PDB file of C-alpha atoms in Angstrom:
ATOM      1  CA  MET A   1     -15.095  30.197  22.525  1.00  0.00           C
ATOM      2  CA  LYS A   2     -18.564  28.662  22.862  1.00  0.00           C
ATOM      3  CA  VAL A   3     -19.671  25.851  20.522  1.00  0.00           C
ATOM      4  CA  LEU A   4     -23.133  24.291  20.290  1.00  0.00           C
ATOM      5  CA  ILE A   5     -23.232  20.663  19.095  1.00  0.00           C
ATOM      6  CA  VAL A   6     -26.499  19.232  17.757  1.00  0.00           C
ATOM      7  CA  GLY A   7     -27.542  16.415  15.421  1.00  0.00           C
ATOM      8  CA  LEU A   8     -27.380  12.705  16.244  1.00  0.00           C
ATOM      9  CA  PRO A   9     -27.930  12.848  20.028  1.00  0.00           C
ATOM     10  CA  LEU A  10     -25.612  10.017  21.111  1.00  0.00           C
ATOM     11  CA  PHE A  11     -22.625  11.379  19.198  1.00  0.00           C
ATOM     12  CA  ALA A  12     -23.367  15.045  19.961  1.00  0.00           C
ATOM     13  CA  GLU A  13     -23.553  14.439  23.705  1.00  0.00           C
ATOM     14  CA  ARG A  14     -20.455  12.272  23.738  1.00  0.00           C
ATOM     15  CA  LEU A  15     -18.389  14.730  21.698  1.00  0.00           C
ATOM     16  CA  ALA A  16     -19.418  17.744  23.808  1.00  0.00           C
ATOM     17  CA  LYS A  17     -18.387  15.874  26.959  1.00  0.00           C
ATOM     18  CA  GLN A  18     -15.039  14.850  25.465  1.00  0.00           C
ATOM     19  CA  LEU A  19     -14.257  18.371  24.261  1.00  0.00           C
ATOM     20  CA  SER A  20     -15.265  19.905  27.599  1.00  0.00           C
ATOM     21  CA  GLU A  21     -12.890  17.605  29.476  1.00  0.00           C
ATOM     22  CA  PHE A  22     -10.089  18.007  26.944  1.00  0.00           C
ATOM     23  CA  ASP A  23     -10.412  21.789  26.530  1.00  0.00           C
ATOM     24  CA  PRO A  24     -11.870  23.268  29.738  1.00  0.00           C
ATOM     25  CA  ASP A  25     -10.931  26.818  28.713  1.00  0.00           C
ATOM     26  CA  ASN A  26     -13.763  26.803  26.164  1.00  0.00           C
ATOM     27  CA  ARG A  27     -17.436  25.772  26.358  1.00  0.00           C
ATOM     28  CA  TYR A  28     -19.007  22.917  24.425  1.00  0.00           C
ATOM     29  CA  ILE A  29     -22.746  22.370  24.787  1.00  0.00           C
ATOM     30  CA  SER A  30     -24.868  19.599  23.289  1.00  0.00           C
ATOM     31  CA  LEU A  31     -28.631  19.825  22.803  1.00  0.00           C
ATOM     32  CA  ASN A  32     -31.008  17.150  21.557  1.00  0.00           C
ATOM     33  CA  THR A  33     -32.873  19.224  19.005  1.00  0.00           C
ATOM     34  CA  TYR A  34     -34.262  16.088  17.352  1.00  0.00           C
ATOM     35  CA  TYR A  35     -36.387  14.677  20.134  1.00  0.00           C
ATOM     36  CA  SER A  36     -36.500  17.169  23.023  1.00  0.00           C
ATOM     37  CA  VAL A  37     -38.921  20.096  22.832  1.00  0.00           C
ATOM     38  CA  LEU A  38     -37.118  21.757  25.745  1.00  0.00           C
ATOM     39  CA  ASP A  39     -33.760  21.499  23.971  1.00  0.00           C
ATOM     40  CA  LYS A  40     -35.280  22.988  20.812  1.00  0.00           C
ATOM     41  CA  ILE A  41     -36.362  26.019  22.849  1.00  0.00           C
ATOM     42  CA  LYS A  42     -32.941  26.208  24.531  1.00  0.00           C
ATOM     43  CA  ALA A  43     -31.254  26.134  21.124  1.00  0.00           C
ATOM     44  CA  TYR A  44     -33.369  29.027  19.858  1.00  0.00           C
ATOM     45  CA  PHE A  45     -32.153  31.282  22.672  1.00  0.00           C
ATOM     46  CA  LEU A  46     -28.622  29.897  22.861  1.00  0.00           C
ATOM     47  CA  ILE A  47     -27.613  30.110  19.199  1.00  0.00           C
ATOM     48  CA  PRO A  48     -27.183  33.950  19.206  1.00  0.00           C
ATOM     49  CA  GLN A  49     -24.786  33.532  22.155  1.00  0.00           C
ATOM     50  CA  VAL A  50     -22.470  30.891  20.655  1.00  0.00           C
ATOM     51  CA  ASP A  51     -19.525  31.295  18.297  1.00  0.00           C
ATOM     52  CA  CYS A  52     -20.192  28.214  16.173  1.00  0.00           C
ATOM     53  CA  VAL A  53     -22.783  25.471  15.624  1.00  0.00           C
ATOM     54  CA  LEU A  54     -21.759  21.921  14.710  1.00  0.00           C
ATOM     55  CA  SER A  55     -24.421  19.501  13.496  1.00  0.00           C
ATOM     56  CA  ILE A  56     -23.400  15.838  13.465  1.00  0.00           C
ATOM     57  CA  ASN A  57     -25.737  15.039  10.568  1.00  0.00           C
ATOM     58  CA  GLY A  58     -26.200  17.115   7.471  1.00  0.00           C
ATOM     59  CA  SER A  59     -29.367  18.094   5.658  1.00  0.00           C
ATOM     60  CA  LEU A  60     -30.542  20.052   2.644  1.00  0.00           C
ATOM     61  CA  SER A  61     -34.090  20.168   4.008  1.00  0.00           C
ATOM     62  CA  THR A  62     -35.307  23.047   6.152  1.00  0.00           C
ATOM     63  CA  SER A  63     -33.986  23.050   9.720  1.00  0.00           C
ATOM     64  CA  ARG A  64     -34.951  25.627  12.337  1.00  0.00           C
ATOM     65  CA  VAL A  65     -31.553  25.257  13.972  1.00  0.00           C
ATOM     66  CA  PHE A  66     -29.707  25.893  10.708  1.00  0.00           C
ATOM     67  CA  ASP A  67     -31.954  28.852   9.851  1.00  0.00           C
ATOM     68  CA  ARG A  68     -31.453  30.343  13.294  1.00  0.00           C
ATOM     69  CA  ALA A  69     -27.674  30.051  12.962  1.00  0.00           C
ATOM     70  CA  PHE A  70     -27.682  31.803   9.595  1.00  0.00           C
ATOM     71  CA  LYS A  71     -30.030  34.525  10.817  1.00  0.00           C
ATOM     72  CA  CYS A  72     -27.725  35.215  13.767  1.00  0.00           C
ATOM     73  CA  ASN A  73     -24.593  35.096  11.571  1.00  0.00           C
ATOM     74  CA  VAL A  74     -23.237  32.137  13.529  1.00  0.00           C
ATOM     75  CA  PRO A  75     -20.968  29.806  11.485  1.00  0.00           C
ATOM     76  CA  LEU A  76     -22.617  26.440  10.823  1.00  0.00           C
ATOM     77  CA  ILE A  77     -20.649  23.224  10.300  1.00  0.00           C
ATOM     78  CA  LEU A  78     -22.501  20.215   8.894  1.00  0.00           C
ATOM     79  CA  HIS A  79     -20.789  16.905   9.535  1.00  0.00           C
ATOM     80  CA  TRP A  80     -22.275  14.424   7.076  1.00  0.00           C
ATOM     81  CA  ALA A  81     -22.697  11.001   8.643  1.00  0.00           C
ATOM     82  CA  GLY A  82     -24.170   8.529   6.116  1.00  0.00           C
ATOM     83  CA  THR A  83     -27.903   8.184   5.551  1.00  0.00           C
ATOM     84  CA  ASP A  84     -28.181  11.978   5.549  1.00  0.00           C
ATOM     85  CA  VAL A  85     -26.222  11.948   2.276  1.00  0.00           C
ATOM     86  CA  LEU A  86     -28.767   9.613   0.664  1.00  0.00           C
ATOM     87  CA  LYS A  87     -31.679  11.825   1.721  1.00  0.00           C
ATOM     88  CA  SER A  88     -29.973  15.009   0.557  1.00  0.00           C
ATOM     89  CA  THR A  89     -28.942  13.459  -2.768  1.00  0.00           C
ATOM     90  CA  GLU A  90     -32.586  12.586  -3.377  1.00  0.00           C
ATOM     91  CA  ALA A  91     -33.663  16.122  -2.446  1.00  0.00           C
ATOM     92  CA  PHE A  92     -30.983  17.618  -4.709  1.00  0.00           C
ATOM     93  CA  LYS A  93     -31.986  15.491  -7.689  1.00  0.00           C
ATOM     94  CA  SER A  94     -35.661  16.353  -7.226  1.00  0.00           C
ATOM     95  CA  GLY A  95     -34.796  20.056  -7.038  1.00  0.00           C
ATOM     96  CA  VAL A  96     -36.391  20.457  -3.612  1.00  0.00           C
ATOM     97  CA  TYR A  97     -33.461  21.434  -1.420  1.00  0.00           C
ATOM     98  CA  ARG A  98     -31.991  24.389   0.471  1.00  0.00           C
ATOM     99  CA  LYS A  99     -29.314  25.870  -1.744  1.00  0.00           C
ATOM    100  CA  ASP A 100     -28.189  28.195   1.061  1.00  0.00           C
ATOM    101  CA  TYR A 101     -27.337  25.191   3.250  1.00  0.00           C
ATOM    102  CA  LEU A 102     -25.277  23.733   0.421  1.00  0.00           C
ATOM    103  CA  GLU A 103     -23.434  26.989  -0.302  1.00  0.00           C
ATOM    104  CA  ASN A 104     -23.157  28.750   3.052  1.00  0.00           C
ATOM    105  CA  ALA A 105     -22.520  25.992   5.578  1.00  0.00           C
ATOM    106  CA  ILE A 106     -19.059  24.528   6.194  1.00  0.00           C
ATOM    107  CA  HIS A 107     -19.077  20.820   5.355  1.00  0.00           C
ATOM    108  CA  HIS A 108     -17.245  17.952   7.039  1.00  0.00           C
ATOM    109  CA  CYS A 109     -17.361  14.172   6.697  1.00  0.00           C
ATOM    110  CA  SER A 110     -15.297  11.240   7.957  1.00  0.00           C
ATOM    111  CA  SER A 111     -14.664   9.073   4.896  1.00  0.00           C
ATOM    112  CA  VAL A 112     -13.441   9.298   1.317  1.00  0.00           C
ATOM    113  CA  TRP A 113     -16.550   7.629  -0.113  1.00  0.00           C
ATOM    114  CA  ILE A 114     -18.911  10.074   1.630  1.00  0.00           C
ATOM    115  CA  ARG A 115     -16.817  12.987   0.358  1.00  0.00           C
ATOM    116  CA  GLU A 116     -17.095  11.620  -3.175  1.00  0.00           C
ATOM    117  CA  GLU A 117     -20.891  11.262  -2.884  1.00  0.00           C
ATOM    118  CA  LEU A 118     -21.168  14.834  -1.618  1.00  0.00           C
ATOM    119  CA  GLU A 119     -19.082  16.104  -4.531  1.00  0.00           C
ATOM    120  CA  GLU A 120     -21.757  14.739  -6.869  1.00  0.00           C
ATOM    121  CA  ILE A 121     -24.298  17.200  -5.442  1.00  0.00           C
ATOM    122  CA  GLY A 122     -21.927  20.161  -5.297  1.00  0.00           C
ATOM    123  CA  ILE A 123     -20.801  19.884  -1.681  1.00  0.00           C
ATOM    124  CA  HIS A 124     -17.072  20.108  -0.989  1.00  0.00           C
ATOM    125  CA  ALA A 125     -16.392  18.519   2.398  1.00  0.00           C
ATOM    126  CA  ASP A 126     -13.188  18.277   4.411  1.00  0.00           C
ATOM    127  CA  ILE A 127     -12.439  14.951   6.052  1.00  0.00           C
ATOM    128  CA  ILE A 128     -12.482  15.781   9.765  1.00  0.00           C
ATOM    129  CA  HIS A 129     -13.031  13.029  12.335  1.00  0.00           C
ATOM    130  CA  PHE A 130     -14.998  13.241  15.577  1.00  0.00           C
ATOM    131  CA  ASN A 131     -14.905   9.566  16.619  1.00  0.00           C
ATOM    132  CA  ASN A 132     -11.820   9.097  18.770  1.00  0.00           C
ATOM    133  CA  TYR A 133     -10.152   6.563  21.054  1.00  0.00           C
ATOM    134  CA  ASP A 134      -7.807   6.903  23.996  1.00  0.00           C
ATOM    135  CA  ASP A 135      -7.780   3.256  25.087  1.00  0.00           C
ATOM    136  CA  THR A 136      -5.266   0.778  23.776  1.00  0.00           C
ATOM    137  CA  PHE A 137      -7.045  -2.553  23.721  1.00  0.00           C
ATOM    138  CA  GLU A 138      -5.009  -5.678  24.251  1.00  0.00           C
ATOM    139  CA  PHE A 139      -5.629  -8.475  21.796  1.00  0.00           C
ATOM    140  CA  GLU A 140      -7.666 -11.299  23.307  1.00  0.00           C
ATOM    141  CA  PRO A 141      -7.831 -14.570  21.364  1.00  0.00           C
ATOM    142  CA  CYS A 142     -11.420 -15.568  20.681  1.00  0.00           C
ATOM    143  CA  SER A 143     -12.844 -18.008  23.233  1.00  0.00           C
ATOM    144  CA  ALA A 144     -15.475 -19.534  20.909  1.00  0.00           C
ATOM    145  CA  ALA A 145     -14.882 -23.117  19.774  1.00  0.00           C
ATOM    146  CA  ARG A 146     -16.699 -22.599  16.459  1.00  0.00           C
ATOM    147  CA  PHE A 147     -15.771 -19.931  13.935  1.00  0.00           C
ATOM    148  CA  THR A 148     -17.874 -16.920  14.978  1.00  0.00           C
ATOM    149  CA  ILE A 149     -18.834 -13.756  13.092  1.00  0.00           C
ATOM    150  CA  LEU A 150     -20.188 -10.743  14.997  1.00  0.00           C
ATOM    151  CA  THR A 151     -22.319  -8.143  13.230  1.00  0.00           C
ATOM    152  CA  TYR A 152     -24.831  -5.393  13.996  1.00  0.00           C
ATOM    153  CA  VAL A 153     -28.297  -4.955  12.492  1.00  0.00           C
ATOM    154  CA  SER A 154     -30.713  -2.204  13.463  1.00  0.00           C
ATOM    155  CA  ASP A 155     -34.194  -3.384  14.434  1.00  0.00           C
ATOM    156  CA  ASN A 156     -35.618  -0.370  12.582  1.00  0.00           C
ATOM    157  CA  ARG A 157     -34.051  -1.099   9.178  1.00  0.00           C
ATOM    158  CA  PRO A 158     -32.830  -4.704   9.132  1.00  0.00           C
ATOM    159  CA  GLU A 159     -32.673  -4.972   5.331  1.00  0.00           C
ATOM    160  CA  PHE A 160     -30.593  -1.803   5.101  1.00  0.00           C
ATOM    161  CA  TYR A 161     -28.126  -3.462   7.494  1.00  0.00           C
ATOM    162  CA  GLY A 162     -27.927  -6.631   5.412  1.00  0.00           C
ATOM    163  CA  MET A 163     -30.103  -9.003   7.444  1.00  0.00           C
ATOM    164  CA  SER A 164     -31.165 -11.148   4.479  1.00  0.00           C
ATOM    165  CA  THR A 165     -27.593 -11.431   3.248  1.00  0.00           C
ATOM    166  CA  ILE A 166     -26.389 -12.483   6.695  1.00  0.00           C
ATOM    167  CA  ILE A 167     -29.063 -15.189   6.852  1.00  0.00           C
ATOM    168  CA  ASN A 168     -28.112 -16.359   3.359  1.00  0.00           C
ATOM    169  CA  MET A 169     -24.472 -16.631   4.425  1.00  0.00           C
ATOM    170  CA  ALA A 170     -25.490 -18.588   7.530  1.00  0.00           C
ATOM    171  CA  LYS A 171     -27.387 -21.054   5.364  1.00  0.00           C
ATOM    172  CA  GLN A 172     -24.413 -21.421   3.014  1.00  0.00           C
ATOM    173  CA  TYR A 173     -21.987 -21.926   5.896  1.00  0.00           C
ATOM    174  CA  PRO A 174     -23.681 -23.943   8.667  1.00  0.00           C
ATOM    175  CA  LYS A 175     -20.304 -24.494  10.374  1.00  0.00           C
ATOM    176  CA  ILE A 176     -19.956 -20.723  10.969  1.00  0.00           C
ATOM    177  CA  ASP A 177     -21.835 -19.075  13.855  1.00  0.00           C
ATOM    178  CA  PHE A 178     -23.324 -15.608  13.256  1.00  0.00           C
ATOM    179  CA  VAL A 179     -24.068 -13.401  16.268  1.00  0.00           C
ATOM    180  CA  ILE A 180     -26.231 -10.371  15.453  1.00  0.00           C
ATOM    181  CA  ALA A 181     -26.482  -7.482  17.922  1.00  0.00           C
ATOM    182  CA  GLY A 182     -29.142  -4.784  17.628  1.00  0.00           C
ATOM    183  CA  THR A 183     -32.092  -6.935  16.597  1.00  0.00           C
ATOM    184  CA  THR A 184     -33.975 -10.005  17.799  1.00  0.00           C
ATOM    185  CA  GLY A 185     -34.763 -10.923  14.191  1.00  0.00           C
ATOM    186  CA  GLU A 186     -38.453 -11.504  14.908  1.00  0.00           C
ATOM    187  CA  SER A 187     -39.468 -10.733  11.323  1.00  0.00           C
ATOM    188  CA  TYR A 188     -37.104 -13.440  10.061  1.00  0.00           C
ATOM    189  CA  LEU A 189     -38.072 -16.344  12.323  1.00  0.00           C
ATOM    190  CA  PRO A 190     -37.233 -19.131  12.301  1.00  0.00           C
ATOM    191  CA  LEU A 191     -33.571 -18.186  12.070  1.00  0.00           C
ATOM    192  CA  PRO A 192     -30.987 -20.758  11.006  1.00  0.00           C
ATOM    193  CA  ALA A 193     -29.600 -22.767  13.917  1.00  0.00           C
ATOM    194  CA  ASN A 194     -26.207 -21.049  13.570  1.00  0.00           C
ATOM    195  CA  VAL A 195     -27.661 -17.525  13.895  1.00  0.00           C
ATOM    196  CA  GLN A 196     -28.100 -15.873  17.296  1.00  0.00           C
ATOM    197  CA  ALA A 197     -29.899 -12.493  17.289  1.00  0.00           C
ATOM    198  CA  VAL A 198     -29.290 -11.003  20.747  1.00  0.00           C
ATOM    199  CA  GLY A 199     -31.188  -7.697  20.423  1.00  0.00           C
ATOM    200  CA  TRP A 200     -29.994  -4.384  21.817  1.00  0.00           C
ATOM    201  CA  VAL A 201     -26.729  -4.700  23.758  1.00  0.00           C
ATOM    202  CA  SER A 202     -25.491  -1.863  25.982  1.00  0.00           C
ATOM    203  CA  ASP A 203     -22.062  -3.414  26.577  1.00  0.00           C
ATOM    204  CA  MET A 204     -20.571  -5.214  23.596  1.00  0.00           C
ATOM    205  CA  GLU A 205     -17.332  -6.366  25.254  1.00  0.00           C
ATOM    206  CA  GLU A 206     -18.477  -9.941  25.844  1.00  0.00           C
ATOM    207  CA  TYR A 207     -19.565 -10.303  22.232  1.00  0.00           C
ATOM    208  CA  PHE A 208     -16.326  -8.842  20.891  1.00  0.00           C
ATOM    209  CA  ARG A 209     -14.373 -11.351  22.995  1.00  0.00           C
ATOM    210  CA  LYS A 210     -16.371 -14.266  21.593  1.00  0.00           C
ATOM    211  CA  ALA A 211     -15.997 -13.258  17.928  1.00  0.00           C
ATOM    212  CA  HIS A 212     -13.178 -14.203  15.590  1.00  0.00           C
ATOM    213  CA  VAL A 213     -14.251 -11.723  12.900  1.00  0.00           C
ATOM    214  CA  CYS A 214     -16.616  -8.711  12.696  1.00  0.00           C
ATOM    215  CA  LEU A 215     -18.863  -7.991   9.718  1.00  0.00           C
ATOM    216  CA  ARG A 216     -20.470  -4.753   8.508  1.00  0.00           C
ATOM    217  CA  TYR A 217     -22.662  -5.220   5.443  1.00  0.00           C
ATOM    218  CA  THR A 218     -24.943  -2.180   5.161  1.00  0.00           C
ATOM    219  CA  THR A 219     -26.478  -0.879   1.941  1.00  0.00           C
ATOM    220  CA  HIS A 220     -24.834   2.486   2.612  1.00  0.00           C
ATOM    221  CA  ASP A 221     -22.553   3.671   5.393  1.00  0.00           C
ATOM    222  CA  GLY A 222     -20.634   6.570   6.819  1.00  0.00           C
ATOM    223  CA  PHE A 223     -17.648   5.944   9.102  1.00  0.00           C
ATOM    224  CA  SER A 224     -19.115   3.064  11.079  1.00  0.00           C
ATOM    225  CA  ASN A 225     -18.572   3.185  14.829  1.00  0.00           C
ATOM    226  CA  PHE A 226     -18.999  -0.614  14.948  1.00  0.00           C
ATOM    227  CA  VAL A 227     -16.153  -1.034  12.462  1.00  0.00           C
ATOM    228  CA  LEU A 228     -13.908   1.372  14.354  1.00  0.00           C
ATOM    229  CA  GLU A 229     -14.639  -0.307  17.690  1.00  0.00           C
ATOM    230  CA  SER A 230     -13.804  -3.664  16.107  1.00  0.00           C
ATOM    231  CA  LEU A 231     -10.505  -2.449  14.656  1.00  0.00           C
ATOM    232  CA  ALA A 232      -9.519  -0.875  17.970  1.00  0.00           C
ATOM    233  CA  ARG A 233      -9.823  -4.366  19.494  1.00  0.00           C
ATOM    234  CA  HIS A 234      -7.486  -5.900  16.874  1.00  0.00           C
ATOM    235  CA  LYS A 235     -10.435  -7.634  15.178  1.00  0.00           C
ATOM    236  CA  THR A 236     -10.392  -8.747  11.559  1.00  0.00           C
ATOM    237  CA  VAL A 237     -13.212  -6.795   9.893  1.00  0.00           C
ATOM    238  CA  ILE A 238     -15.174  -7.558   6.733  1.00  0.00           C
ATOM    239  CA  TYR A 239     -16.606  -4.299   5.385  1.00  0.00           C
ATOM    240  CA  ARG A 240     -18.727  -3.268   2.417  1.00  0.00           C
ATOM    241  CA  ASN A 241     -16.672  -0.075   2.085  1.00  0.00           C
ATOM    242  CA  PRO A 242     -12.987   0.157   1.117  1.00  0.00           C
ATOM    243  CA  LEU A 243     -11.436   1.149   4.454  1.00  0.00           C
ATOM    244  CA  GLU A 244      -7.817   0.637   5.425  1.00  0.00           C
ATOM    245  CA  ALA A 245      -7.156  -2.521   7.466  1.00  0.00           C
ATOM    246  CA  CYS A 246     -10.514  -4.091   6.518  1.00  0.00           C
ATOM    247  CA  ILE A 247     -11.417  -6.855   4.054  1.00  0.00           C
ATOM    248  CA  TYR A 248     -13.523  -5.243   1.326  1.00  0.00           C
ATOM    249  CA  THR A 249     -16.569  -7.159   0.049  1.00  0.00           C
ATOM    250  CA  LYS A 250     -18.744  -5.281  -2.422  1.00  0.00           C
ATOM    251  CA  ASP A 251     -21.466  -7.921  -2.909  1.00  0.00           C
ATOM    252  CA  GLU A 252     -22.782 -11.278  -1.697  1.00  0.00           C
ATOM    253  CA  GLN A 253     -20.546 -13.227  -4.049  1.00  0.00           C
ATOM    254  CA  SER A 254     -17.362 -11.633  -2.748  1.00  0.00           C
ATOM    255  CA  LEU A 255     -18.628 -11.919   0.852  1.00  0.00           C
ATOM    256  CA  SER A 256     -19.262 -15.637   0.389  1.00  0.00           C
ATOM    257  CA  SER A 257     -15.786 -16.132  -1.040  1.00  0.00           C
ATOM    258  CA  VAL A 258     -14.175 -14.269   1.868  1.00  0.00           C
ATOM    259  CA  LEU A 259     -16.121 -16.283   4.444  1.00  0.00           C
ATOM    260  CA  ASN A 260     -15.018 -19.508   2.794  1.00  0.00           C
ATOM    261  CA  ASP A 261     -11.366 -18.435   2.874  1.00  0.00           C
ATOM    262  CA  LEU A 262     -11.571 -17.269   6.490  1.00  0.00           C
ATOM    263  CA  PHE A 263     -13.193 -20.507   7.604  1.00  0.00           C
ATOM    264  CA  LEU A 264     -10.383 -22.502   6.009  1.00  0.00           C
ATOM    265  CA  GLU A 265      -7.876 -20.295   7.859  1.00  0.00           C
ATOM    266  CA  PHE A 266      -9.789 -20.901  11.106  1.00  0.00           C
ATOM    267  CA  GLU A 267      -9.486 -24.648  10.612  1.00  0.00           C
ATOM    268  CA  GLU A 268      -5.743 -24.162  10.150  1.00  0.00           C
ATOM    269  CA  GLY A 269      -5.564 -22.420  13.537  1.00  0.00           C
ATOM    270  CA  LYS A 270      -5.338 -18.739  12.582  1.00  0.00           C
ATOM    271  CA  ASP A 271      -6.071 -16.321  15.457  1.00  0.00           C
ATOM    272  CA  PHE A 272      -7.256 -13.429  13.177  1.00  0.00           C
ATOM    273  CA  ARG A 273      -5.284 -10.827  15.115  1.00  0.00           C
ATOM    274  CA  ASN A 274      -5.436  -7.527  13.211  1.00  0.00           C
ATOM    275  CA  ASP A 275      -2.675  -5.309  14.560  1.00  0.00           C
ATOM    276  CA  ILE A 276      -2.765  -3.166  11.417  1.00  0.00           C
ATOM    277  CA  GLY A 277      -6.363  -2.218  12.272  1.00  0.00           C
ATOM    278  CA  ALA A 278      -5.486  -1.258  15.831  1.00  0.00           C
ATOM    279  CA  GLU A 279      -2.522   0.777  14.588  1.00  0.00           C
ATOM    280  CA  PHE A 280      -4.805   2.576  12.114  1.00  0.00           C
ATOM    281  CA  ILE A 281      -7.139   3.581  14.955  1.00  0.00           C
ATOM    282  CA  GLN A 282      -4.286   4.810  17.149  1.00  0.00           C
ATOM    283  CA  ARG A 283      -2.660   6.708  14.268  1.00  0.00           C
ATOM    284  CA  GLU A 284      -5.718   8.356  12.744  1.00  0.00           C
ATOM    285  CA  LEU A 285      -8.294   8.463  15.546  1.00  0.00           C
ATOM    286  CA  ASN A 286      -6.399   8.941  18.779  1.00  0.00           C
ATOM    287  CA  LYS A 287      -8.234  11.349  21.064  1.00  0.00           C
ATOM    288  CA  LYS A 288      -5.559  14.048  21.243  1.00  0.00           C
ATOM    289  CA  LYS A 289      -5.198  14.283  17.461  1.00  0.00           C
ATOM    290  CA  VAL A 290      -8.941  14.250  16.703  1.00  0.00           C
ATOM    291  CA  LEU A 291      -9.966  16.761  19.362  1.00  0.00           C
ATOM    292  CA  ASN A 292      -7.088  19.142  18.649  1.00  0.00           C
ATOM    293  CA  THR A 293      -7.984  19.108  14.950  1.00  0.00           C
ATOM    294  CA  LEU A 294     -11.629  19.886  15.749  1.00  0.00           C
ATOM    295  CA  ILE A 295     -10.753  22.701  18.153  1.00  0.00           C
ATOM    296  CA  ASN A 296      -8.393  24.289  15.631  1.00  0.00           C
ATOM    297  CA  LYS A 297     -11.090  24.030  12.949  1.00  0.00           C
ATOM    298  CA  PHE A 298     -13.633  25.731  15.230  1.00  0.00           C
ATOM    299  CA  LYS A 299     -11.186  28.574  15.886  1.00  0.00           C
ATOM    300  CA  MET A 300     -10.414  28.981  12.179  1.00  0.00           C
ATOM    301  CA  VAL A 301     -14.109  29.012  11.208  1.00  0.00           C
ATOM    302  CA  ILE A 302     -14.896  31.575  13.907  1.00  0.00           C
ATOM    303  CA  ARG A 303     -11.926  33.753  12.947  1.00  0.00           C
ATOM    304  CA  GLU A 304     -12.931  33.763   9.293  1.00  0.00           C
ATOM    305  CA  SER A 305     -16.654  34.393   9.871  1.00  0.00           C
TER     306      SER A 305
END
């Protein structure tokens, strides 16, 4: 069996490497067909030779990779990630979309809320995970003296990631420290004294250790890697989506209320250890389970094509 994995480059490359190590009897190849001209050419010639194509990112707009797969009668799996659903919903509602992608591709996603959004545009997706974990993280009590919240905001779309809301919360709660990875917050200067925007971070371990609680407050989300990484480390997580083992906050009002309650618990000496979150990761996203499920799905799709 030979599987080509494309789409979001970071996840495609990582997954191909994991599958290759886990299942050496079959071949898993990743190509960066988004940003590499060479990989686009490689994909054109490779697609007729593979048994299946997996794209970690869906689309209802024309894709040369998707068209090539269909032309060569190669099964195509679209794994919907998050923002791709918003773009495709807009395309669907405007009537400018590829109906053949909707009807002829096999559709996956990683969360209940994404599956429900896809149902609204006629896409029936199976919940199949690709994020996986084989490390069991030991709980480390937070070393910070002040109550500290860790979050992530992309420098490209800070408002989408809730930057203004985070700043508002910092102003409301000056006794809480907010550490923001992913952006330097230059467009929002001067930042409140209790906000530290550290920019892009390649190794988040130090910041996880120094945080009591992790926050994800995006306008829209898939199955956030930041949230999963936080849960794996026994962190209490505030999330704008209703995910098991997380504290759900749908708006600023509920977020403010949760922060107030958590700060009071901090003053009472709570350590915020979230073993239920770590157990969720080990139960649902352990490497053996996730990769075996994917491999079996590839084999089924190929057999039925």
